[in-house]
Amino acid sequence: MKKKRIFLATPTMHMEEQQYIGEAFDTNWIAPLGPNVNAFENKVAEYVGMPSSAALSSGTAALHLATILAGVKENDIVFVQSLTFAASVNPIRYEKAIPVFIDSERDTWNMDPAALRKAFEKYPHPAAVMVVHLYGTAANIDEIYSICQEHHVPLIEDAAESLGTTYKGKMTGTFGDYGIYSFNGNKIITTSGGGVLVAKKEKDVERARFLSQQARDPARHYQHSVIGYNYRMSNIVAGIGCGQMLHINEHIEKKHKIYNQYKEAFADIAEIEMNPLNRNSIDNNWLSCITVSRNSNVTPMQIMDALADENIETRPIWKPMQLQPIFKEFDFIQVEDGLSVSEDIFNRGLCLPSDIKNTDEDTQRVIQIVREQFGA
Ligand SMILES: *Cc1c(COP(=O)(O)O)cnc(C)c1O
């Protein structure tokens, strides 16, 4: 008999989501907009400590609008973290701008401020900088923001994975000029698919809403002065989000527990390290990851295979952008020559099951199989 499937990260629904959707049905608020969208925008804004937010169809759509609002145009340079998901970079290419990939630091796995400074020496006038809080671990956002300020360049924070992560007591996504969150199915909470944009300037949030609804000028007939998008979140989807927002802190608590269970269980195995947490932050631990030390005979793919044989889902670390066939023509900035930090993490890392519905027994099964690979 096949063993019970253990997942990486799947949606976790509660009761309230259906109530919000039920109300939408009862009042026939099915089409875009409606009370759930407003309520969801308010809930997210309040949670992250911003005056407003714009609810959109995906995190990628939110990044695209952030890129446009930051003023990125054809042939502009944009500095973007190299260790990330392609969805961070694609919106830069939608605008025909030129990404320059910035290597990560070991302390957070996110954009290395030293590499960012180096990039500014080579390209003094980028149109924007995009940092990511990978796996829910905060980047050293203070330092990155102040470098951007020194150079008068807008900062976009891809906080798709880090909703609820605080840095020095303030929510990630709210440090930059623009911040985005994803509500895709595997994220800390989900709307089934969706995104939210926040911005330092209130008028940017309004502009995002305008652009996301086909950029209709305030005229009686259909009139357009700029290119618009169909990126608004629907009222049904927002209803799921309203229900999920009631449970976000509970989700984060469970993610902390999973991370700590792995950390304790692997503490005696010198060849395993957990993904780093930022010492200035409380991270949401969206995914728990390990790296295997360089001198180990065990490879991450061997661990992946052993777990897959037991019906357990894992995932490699995001493959860095400078290694992607589609982006190979673009420049990559690292502090020291040789193997980059992002490639090294990719080579040696693995994301472990972090689904909050996994039981302690499930996690123990994962732990035992990982330990066996190291003869422990
Ligand atoms: C999930 C994710 C996105 C994209 O969000 P979607 O809502 O799936 O479009 C962007 N960046 C990162 C780092 C992500 O993990």
Tab-separated table of C-alpha atoms and ligand atoms in Angstrom:
chain	number	residue	atom	x	y	z
A	1	MET	CA	0.000	0.000	0.000
A	2	LYS	CA	1.186	3.473	-0.809
A	3	LYS	CA	2.240	5.529	2.217
A	4	LYS	CA	0.296	8.683	3.102
A	5	ARG	CA	1.356	11.612	0.930
A	6	ILE	CA	3.238	14.351	2.791
A	7	PHE	CA	3.120	17.725	1.066
A	8	LEU	CA	5.458	20.687	0.754
A	9	ALA	CA	2.798	23.401	1.178
A	10	THR	CA	-0.884	23.264	0.216
A	11	PRO	CA	-3.889	25.504	0.957
A	12	THR	CA	-5.313	25.273	4.490
A	13	MET	CA	-8.951	26.370	4.597
A	14	HIS	CA	-11.125	27.121	7.614
A	15	MET	CA	-14.861	27.738	7.904
A	16	GLU	CA	-15.072	31.491	7.389
A	17	GLU	CA	-13.910	31.460	3.762
A	18	GLN	CA	-17.164	29.785	2.689
A	19	GLN	CA	-19.246	32.278	4.649
A	20	TYR	CA	-17.683	35.187	2.762
A	21	ILE	CA	-18.192	33.379	-0.554
A	22	GLY	CA	-21.766	32.523	0.465
A	23	GLU	CA	-22.512	36.180	1.073
A	24	ALA	CA	-21.128	37.019	-2.345
A	25	PHE	CA	-23.471	34.467	-3.912
A	26	ASP	CA	-26.459	35.619	-1.880
A	27	THR	CA	-25.993	39.208	-2.968
A	28	ASN	CA	-24.890	38.256	-6.526
A	29	TRP	CA	-21.555	40.055	-6.027
A	30	ILE	CA	-19.810	37.523	-8.297
A	31	ALA	CA	-18.276	39.882	-10.820
A	32	PRO	CA	-15.114	41.872	-10.147
A	33	LEU	CA	-15.148	44.230	-7.195
A	34	GLY	CA	-17.680	44.283	-4.406
A	35	PRO	CA	-17.528	44.319	-0.611
A	36	ASN	CA	-15.118	41.391	-0.178
A	37	VAL	CA	-12.470	43.152	-2.289
A	38	ASN	CA	-12.687	46.293	-0.158
A	39	ALA	CA	-12.714	44.264	3.040
A	40	PHE	CA	-9.732	42.195	1.943
A	41	GLU	CA	-7.748	45.291	0.978
A	42	ASN	CA	-8.493	46.809	4.386
A	43	LYS	CA	-7.614	43.631	6.278
A	44	VAL	CA	-4.269	43.210	4.507
A	45	ALA	CA	-3.422	46.919	4.822
A	46	GLU	CA	-4.240	46.909	8.530
A	47	TYR	CA	-2.268	43.720	9.120
A	48	VAL	CA	0.888	45.074	7.502
A	49	GLY	CA	0.405	48.548	8.967
A	50	MET	CA	-0.269	50.518	5.784
A	51	PRO	CA	-3.142	52.927	5.082
A	52	SER	CA	-4.293	51.057	1.955
A	53	SER	CA	-3.613	48.252	-0.504
A	54	ALA	CA	-4.708	47.137	-3.974
A	55	ALA	CA	-6.064	43.598	-4.423
A	56	LEU	CA	-4.964	42.082	-7.736
A	57	SER	CA	-5.222	38.843	-9.675
A	58	SER	CA	-1.745	37.538	-8.722
A	59	GLY	CA	1.550	38.401	-7.093
A	60	THR	CA	3.044	38.544	-10.574
A	61	ALA	CA	0.432	41.134	-11.630
A	62	ALA	CA	1.283	43.136	-8.505
A	63	LEU	CA	4.984	43.013	-9.400
A	64	HIS	CA	4.195	44.084	-12.941
A	65	LEU	CA	2.217	47.108	-11.740
A	66	ALA	CA	4.944	47.950	-9.186
A	67	THR	CA	7.479	47.878	-12.011
A	68	ILE	CA	5.325	50.247	-14.088
A	69	LEU	CA	4.645	52.560	-11.124
A	70	ALA	CA	8.381	52.701	-10.390
A	71	GLY	CA	8.759	54.192	-13.865
A	72	VAL	CA	10.684	51.297	-15.423
A	73	LYS	CA	10.810	51.670	-19.215
A	74	GLU	CA	12.287	49.917	-22.233
A	75	ASN	CA	16.081	49.434	-21.969
A	76	ASP	CA	16.197	50.642	-18.355
A	77	ILE	CA	18.330	48.618	-15.981
A	78	VAL	CA	16.714	46.992	-12.956
A	79	PHE	CA	18.774	45.341	-10.221
A	80	VAL	CA	17.016	42.184	-9.039
A	81	GLN	CA	17.911	39.428	-6.592
A	82	SER	CA	19.303	36.425	-8.473
A	83	LEU	CA	18.091	33.784	-6.016
A	84	THR	CA	14.352	33.936	-6.582
A	85	PHE	CA	11.443	32.607	-8.623
A	86	ALA	CA	11.247	33.751	-12.266
A	87	ALA	CA	8.020	35.633	-11.445
A	88	SER	CA	10.195	38.360	-9.867
A	89	VAL	CA	12.046	38.948	-13.128
A	90	ASN	CA	9.401	38.394	-15.794
A	91	PRO	CA	7.593	41.718	-15.175
A	92	ILE	CA	10.883	43.540	-15.818
A	93	ARG	CA	10.974	41.803	-19.186
A	94	TYR	CA	7.280	42.558	-19.887
A	95	GLU	CA	8.437	46.194	-19.896
A	96	LYS	CA	11.472	45.317	-22.073
A	97	ALA	CA	13.814	46.527	-19.358
A	98	ILE	CA	17.169	44.875	-18.621
A	99	PRO	CA	17.546	42.865	-15.416
A	100	VAL	CA	20.950	42.793	-13.735
A	101	PHE	CA	21.084	39.936	-11.253
A	102	ILE	CA	22.484	40.555	-7.772
A	103	ASP	CA	23.987	37.696	-5.780
A	104	SER	CA	22.813	36.719	-2.297
A	105	GLU	CA	24.530	36.843	1.099
A	106	ARG	CA	24.872	33.686	3.200
A	107	ASP	CA	23.324	35.296	6.299
A	108	THR	CA	19.822	35.654	4.814
A	109	TRP	CA	20.049	34.028	1.338
A	110	ASN	CA	18.731	37.367	0.050
A	111	MET	CA	20.279	40.266	-1.875
A	112	ASP	CA	23.811	40.965	-0.644
A	113	PRO	CA	24.117	44.698	0.130
A	114	ALA	CA	27.821	44.515	-0.819
A	115	ALA	CA	26.926	43.087	-4.247
A	116	LEU	CA	24.269	45.794	-4.637
A	117	ARG	CA	26.893	48.508	-3.950
A	118	LYS	CA	29.159	46.874	-6.509
A	119	ALA	CA	26.338	46.893	-9.064
A	120	PHE	CA	25.851	50.648	-8.539
A	121	GLU	CA	29.553	51.169	-9.350
A	122	LYS	CA	29.131	49.388	-12.672
A	123	TYR	CA	25.653	50.735	-13.509
A	124	PRO	CA	25.164	54.051	-11.671
A	125	HIS	CA	21.617	54.721	-12.914
A	126	PRO	CA	19.265	51.750	-12.682
A	127	ALA	CA	15.554	52.555	-12.832
A	128	ALA	CA	14.680	50.369	-9.825
A	129	VAL	CA	15.927	47.733	-7.396
A	130	MET	CA	13.924	44.601	-6.561
A	131	VAL	CA	14.680	42.650	-3.402
A	132	VAL	CA	13.025	39.376	-2.327
A	133	HIS	CA	12.386	37.938	1.165
A	134	LEU	CA	12.971	34.348	0.182
A	135	TYR	CA	11.254	31.480	1.989
A	136	GLY	CA	9.909	34.062	4.458
A	137	THR	CA	13.349	35.143	5.704
A	138	ALA	CA	13.743	38.909	5.743
A	139	ALA	CA	16.479	40.487	3.629
A	140	ASN	CA	18.703	43.059	5.342
A	141	ILE	CA	16.183	45.563	4.177
A	142	ASP	CA	17.395	48.594	6.184
A	143	GLU	CA	20.749	48.561	4.484
A	144	ILE	CA	19.311	47.828	1.035
A	145	TYR	CA	16.772	50.628	1.378
A	146	SER	CA	19.413	53.132	2.458
A	147	ILE	CA	21.628	52.228	-0.523
A	148	CYS	CA	18.622	52.863	-2.802
A	149	GLN	CA	17.974	56.189	-1.038
A	150	GLU	CA	21.607	57.255	-1.512
A	151	HIS	CA	21.181	56.686	-5.242
A	152	HIS	CA	17.610	58.029	-5.461
A	153	VAL	CA	16.368	54.756	-6.931
A	154	PRO	CA	12.946	53.266	-6.059
A	155	LEU	CA	12.897	49.943	-4.197
A	156	ILE	CA	10.371	47.186	-4.954
A	157	GLU	CA	9.995	44.512	-2.276
A	158	ASP	CA	8.892	41.108	-3.490
A	159	ALA	CA	7.334	39.901	-0.242
A	160	ALA	CA	5.338	37.174	-2.056
A	161	GLU	CA	6.632	34.565	0.392
A	162	SER	CA	7.020	36.694	3.523
A	163	LEU	CA	3.596	38.030	4.513
A	164	GLY	CA	3.762	38.343	8.313
A	165	THR	CA	7.564	38.457	8.546
A	166	THR	CA	8.656	41.479	10.556
A	167	TYR	CA	12.055	43.173	10.402
A	168	LYS	CA	12.873	45.232	13.493
A	169	GLY	CA	9.172	45.078	14.328
A	170	LYS	CA	7.919	46.324	10.957
A	171	MET	CA	6.264	44.154	8.302
A	172	THR	CA	8.290	43.125	5.259
A	173	GLY	CA	6.807	44.607	2.104
A	174	THR	CA	6.386	48.022	3.761
A	175	PHE	CA	10.005	49.250	3.675
A	176	GLY	CA	10.325	49.850	-0.059
A	177	ASP	CA	8.496	52.323	-2.273
A	178	TYR	CA	6.396	49.358	-3.427
A	179	GLY	CA	5.709	46.011	-1.797
A	180	ILE	CA	3.809	42.981	-3.057
A	181	TYR	CA	2.325	39.861	-1.464
A	182	SER	CA	1.190	36.680	-3.186
A	183	PHE	CA	-1.883	34.641	-2.267
A	184	ASN	CA	-1.085	31.747	-4.568
A	185	GLY	CA	-2.082	28.269	-3.412
A	186	ASN	CA	1.215	27.356	-1.764
A	187	LYS	CA	1.832	30.632	0.117
A	188	ILE	CA	1.372	31.279	3.864
A	189	ILE	CA	-2.292	32.071	3.219
A	190	THR	CA	-4.097	31.827	-0.110
A	191	THR	CA	-7.060	33.198	-2.027
A	192	SER	CA	-6.648	30.314	-4.542
A	193	GLY	CA	-4.668	32.855	-6.571
A	194	GLY	CA	-4.149	36.550	-6.009
A	195	GLY	CA	-1.814	39.372	-5.098
A	196	VAL	CA	-1.752	42.613	-3.151
A	197	LEU	CA	0.258	45.765	-3.752
A	198	VAL	CA	1.146	48.320	-1.093
A	199	ALA	CA	3.036	51.570	-1.652
A	200	LYS	CA	4.607	54.411	0.303
A	201	LYS	CA	2.510	56.931	-1.615
A	202	GLU	CA	-1.252	56.543	-1.446
A	203	LYS	CA	-1.640	57.801	-5.015
A	204	ASP	CA	0.408	54.825	-6.270
A	205	VAL	CA	-2.104	52.408	-4.743
A	206	GLU	CA	-4.933	54.294	-6.456
A	207	ARG	CA	-2.984	54.238	-9.702
A	208	ALA	CA	-2.522	50.466	-9.377
A	209	ARG	CA	-6.295	50.019	-8.992
A	210	PHE	CA	-6.849	52.235	-12.036
A	211	LEU	CA	-4.340	50.363	-14.223
A	212	SER	CA	-5.705	46.988	-13.057
A	213	GLN	CA	-9.187	47.856	-14.330
A	214	GLN	CA	-8.290	48.627	-17.944
A	215	ALA	CA	-7.206	52.222	-17.232
A	216	ARG	CA	-10.556	53.790	-17.999
A	217	ASP	CA	-10.470	57.573	-18.002
A	218	PRO	CA	-13.235	59.285	-16.005
A	219	ALA	CA	-15.407	59.871	-19.081
A	220	ARG	CA	-18.883	58.695	-20.000
A	221	HIS	CA	-17.739	56.735	-23.015
A	222	TYR	CA	-14.867	54.278	-22.967
A	223	GLN	CA	-11.787	56.439	-23.191
A	224	HIS	CA	-8.179	55.433	-22.529
A	225	SER	CA	-5.024	57.536	-22.323
A	226	VAL	CA	-2.647	54.818	-21.125
A	227	ILE	CA	-2.358	51.054	-21.540
A	228	GLY	CA	-4.478	49.201	-19.015
A	229	TYR	CA	-4.595	45.692	-17.593
A	230	ASN	CA	-7.237	43.273	-16.392
A	231	TYR	CA	-5.491	42.575	-13.085
A	232	ARG	CA	-8.183	43.218	-10.451
A	233	MET	CA	-9.040	40.580	-7.842
A	234	SER	CA	-12.584	39.198	-8.051
A	235	ASN	CA	-15.074	39.427	-5.190
A	236	ILE	CA	-15.209	35.629	-4.807
A	237	VAL	CA	-11.451	35.278	-4.545
A	238	ALA	CA	-11.298	38.169	-2.070
A	239	GLY	CA	-13.876	36.359	0.087
A	240	ILE	CA	-11.464	33.446	0.497
A	241	GLY	CA	-8.796	35.975	1.446
A	242	CYS	CA	-11.002	37.602	4.096
A	243	GLY	CA	-11.516	34.209	5.746
A	244	GLN	CA	-7.821	33.352	5.534
A	245	MET	CA	-6.715	36.644	7.094
A	246	LEU	CA	-8.453	35.569	10.307
A	247	HIS	CA	-5.979	32.687	10.557
A	248	ILE	CA	-2.667	34.074	9.356
A	249	ASN	CA	-1.002	34.250	12.750
A	250	GLU	CA	-2.049	30.684	13.494
A	251	HIS	CA	-0.493	29.604	10.155
A	252	ILE	CA	2.746	31.376	11.064
A	253	GLU	CA	2.833	29.723	14.520
A	254	LYS	CA	2.560	26.323	12.866
A	255	LYS	CA	5.316	27.167	10.382
A	256	HIS	CA	7.590	28.185	13.297
A	257	LYS	CA	6.910	24.860	14.956
A	258	ILE	CA	7.795	22.877	11.810
A	259	TYR	CA	11.042	24.825	11.366
A	260	ASN	CA	12.020	24.234	14.996
A	261	GLN	CA	11.201	20.529	14.811
A	262	TYR	CA	13.594	20.128	11.872
A	263	LYS	CA	16.215	22.316	13.499
A	264	GLU	CA	16.236	20.306	16.710
A	265	ALA	CA	16.121	16.980	14.899
A	266	PHE	CA	19.166	17.788	12.740
A	267	ALA	CA	21.167	19.601	15.415
A	268	ASP	CA	23.517	16.657	15.924
A	269	ILE	CA	24.231	16.187	12.201
A	270	ALA	CA	27.121	18.505	11.337
A	271	GLU	CA	26.517	18.063	7.596
A	272	ILE	CA	23.026	19.640	7.744
A	273	GLU	CA	22.263	23.324	8.184
A	274	MET	CA	18.815	24.912	8.265
A	275	ASN	CA	18.033	27.901	6.042
A	276	PRO	CA	19.125	31.076	7.857
A	277	LEU	CA	16.754	33.371	9.725
A	278	ASN	CA	17.439	37.091	9.917
A	279	ARG	CA	18.614	37.970	13.433
A	280	ASN	CA	16.757	41.314	13.245
A	281	SER	CA	13.463	39.760	12.297
A	282	ILE	CA	10.720	37.343	13.151
A	283	ASP	CA	10.427	35.272	9.993
A	284	ASN	CA	7.238	33.510	8.937
A	285	ASN	CA	9.159	30.287	8.112
A	286	TRP	CA	7.085	29.797	4.983
A	287	LEU	CA	9.309	26.908	3.863
A	288	SER	CA	11.860	25.039	5.947
A	289	CYS	CA	14.968	24.256	3.908
A	290	ILE	CA	18.274	22.543	4.537
A	291	THR	CA	21.700	22.738	2.976
A	292	VAL	CA	24.124	19.838	2.975
A	293	SER	CA	27.749	20.711	3.697
A	294	ARG	CA	30.274	20.781	0.867
A	295	ASN	CA	32.304	17.839	2.157
A	296	SER	CA	29.297	15.540	2.573
A	297	ASN	CA	28.873	12.420	0.471
A	298	VAL	CA	25.109	12.913	0.584
A	299	THR	CA	23.533	15.075	-2.137
A	300	PRO	CA	20.250	16.973	-1.871
A	301	MET	CA	18.928	15.012	-4.857
A	302	GLN	CA	19.658	11.760	-3.030
A	303	ILE	CA	17.575	13.021	-0.094
A	304	MET	CA	14.861	14.132	-2.504
A	305	ASP	CA	14.761	10.668	-4.112
A	306	ALA	CA	14.706	8.870	-0.760
A	307	LEU	CA	11.784	11.012	0.394
A	308	ALA	CA	9.970	10.663	-2.954
A	309	ASP	CA	10.181	6.855	-2.576
A	310	GLU	CA	8.193	7.332	0.647
A	311	ASN	CA	5.597	9.529	-1.099
A	312	ILE	CA	7.019	12.706	0.471
A	313	GLU	CA	7.153	15.917	-1.563
A	314	THR	CA	10.236	18.166	-1.521
A	315	ARG	CA	11.508	20.849	-3.864
A	316	PRO	CA	14.948	22.057	-4.921
A	317	ILE	CA	15.962	25.594	-3.968
A	318	TRP	CA	14.911	28.132	-6.632
A	319	LYS	CA	17.371	27.866	-9.512
A	320	PRO	CA	19.190	31.227	-9.660
A	321	MET	CA	18.206	33.577	-12.462
A	322	GLN	CA	21.723	33.890	-13.929
A	323	LEU	CA	21.558	30.132	-14.606
A	324	GLN	CA	18.213	30.285	-16.439
A	325	PRO	CA	18.389	29.740	-20.218
A	326	ILE	CA	15.910	32.571	-20.838
A	327	PHE	CA	18.031	35.100	-18.877
A	328	LYS	CA	21.544	33.990	-19.811
A	329	GLU	CA	22.358	37.172	-21.748
A	330	PHE	CA	21.986	39.383	-18.649
A	331	ASP	CA	24.728	40.509	-16.280
A	332	PHE	CA	25.261	39.036	-12.830
A	333	ILE	CA	27.046	40.814	-9.988
A	334	GLN	CA	28.737	38.906	-7.180
A	335	VAL	CA	31.145	40.133	-4.514
A	336	GLU	CA	33.914	37.603	-5.070
A	337	ASP	CA	34.793	35.670	-8.209
A	338	GLY	CA	34.241	31.908	-8.323
A	339	LEU	CA	31.162	29.957	-7.376
A	340	SER	CA	28.442	32.456	-6.463
A	341	VAL	CA	26.568	32.276	-3.180
A	342	SER	CA	23.222	31.776	-4.938
A	343	GLU	CA	24.547	28.895	-7.062
A	344	ASP	CA	26.180	27.293	-4.034
A	345	ILE	CA	22.888	27.412	-2.080
A	346	PHE	CA	21.065	26.010	-5.104
A	347	ASN	CA	23.578	23.160	-5.423
A	348	ARG	CA	23.421	22.164	-1.776
A	349	GLY	CA	19.870	22.996	-0.735
A	350	LEU	CA	16.468	21.341	-0.492
A	351	CYS	CA	13.015	22.551	0.677
A	352	LEU	CA	11.387	20.116	3.110
A	353	PRO	CA	7.662	19.487	3.669
A	354	SER	CA	6.296	22.570	5.445
A	355	ASP	CA	2.569	22.062	5.066
A	356	ILE	CA	0.860	23.194	8.275
A	357	LYS	CA	-1.557	20.255	8.076
A	358	ASN	CA	1.333	17.810	8.449
A	359	THR	CA	1.118	16.058	11.807
A	360	ASP	CA	4.024	15.601	14.211
A	361	GLU	CA	4.159	12.006	13.004
A	362	ASP	CA	4.436	13.162	9.390
A	363	THR	CA	7.312	15.452	10.289
A	364	GLN	CA	8.988	12.648	12.256
A	365	ARG	CA	8.753	10.413	9.180
A	366	VAL	CA	10.508	13.062	7.102
A	367	ILE	CA	13.153	13.573	9.778
A	368	GLN	CA	13.869	9.877	10.103
A	369	ILE	CA	14.399	9.395	6.378
A	370	VAL	CA	16.666	12.433	6.138
A	371	ARG	CA	18.689	11.220	9.130
A	372	GLU	CA	19.056	7.758	7.583
A	373	GLN	CA	20.779	9.292	4.553
A	374	PHE	CA	23.515	10.508	6.883
A	375	GLY	CA	23.715	7.159	8.686
A	376	ALA	CA	22.201	8.753	11.789
B	1	LIG	C1	4.890	33.074	-5.625
B	1	LIG	C2	5.900	34.098	-5.957
B	1	LIG	C3	5.659	35.128	-6.871
B	1	LIG	C4	4.447	35.167	-7.744
B	1	LIG	O1	3.254	35.206	-7.116
B	1	LIG	P1	1.937	34.657	-7.885
B	1	LIG	O2	0.834	35.082	-6.975
B	1	LIG	O3	2.081	33.178	-7.977
B	1	LIG	O4	1.882	35.325	-9.208
B	1	LIG	C5	6.623	36.094	-7.035
B	1	LIG	N1	7.779	36.061	-6.372
B	1	LIG	C6	8.078	35.068	-5.512
B	1	LIG	C7	9.376	35.097	-4.804
B	1	LIG	C8	7.152	34.051	-5.285
B	1	LIG	O5	7.468	33.042	-4.457
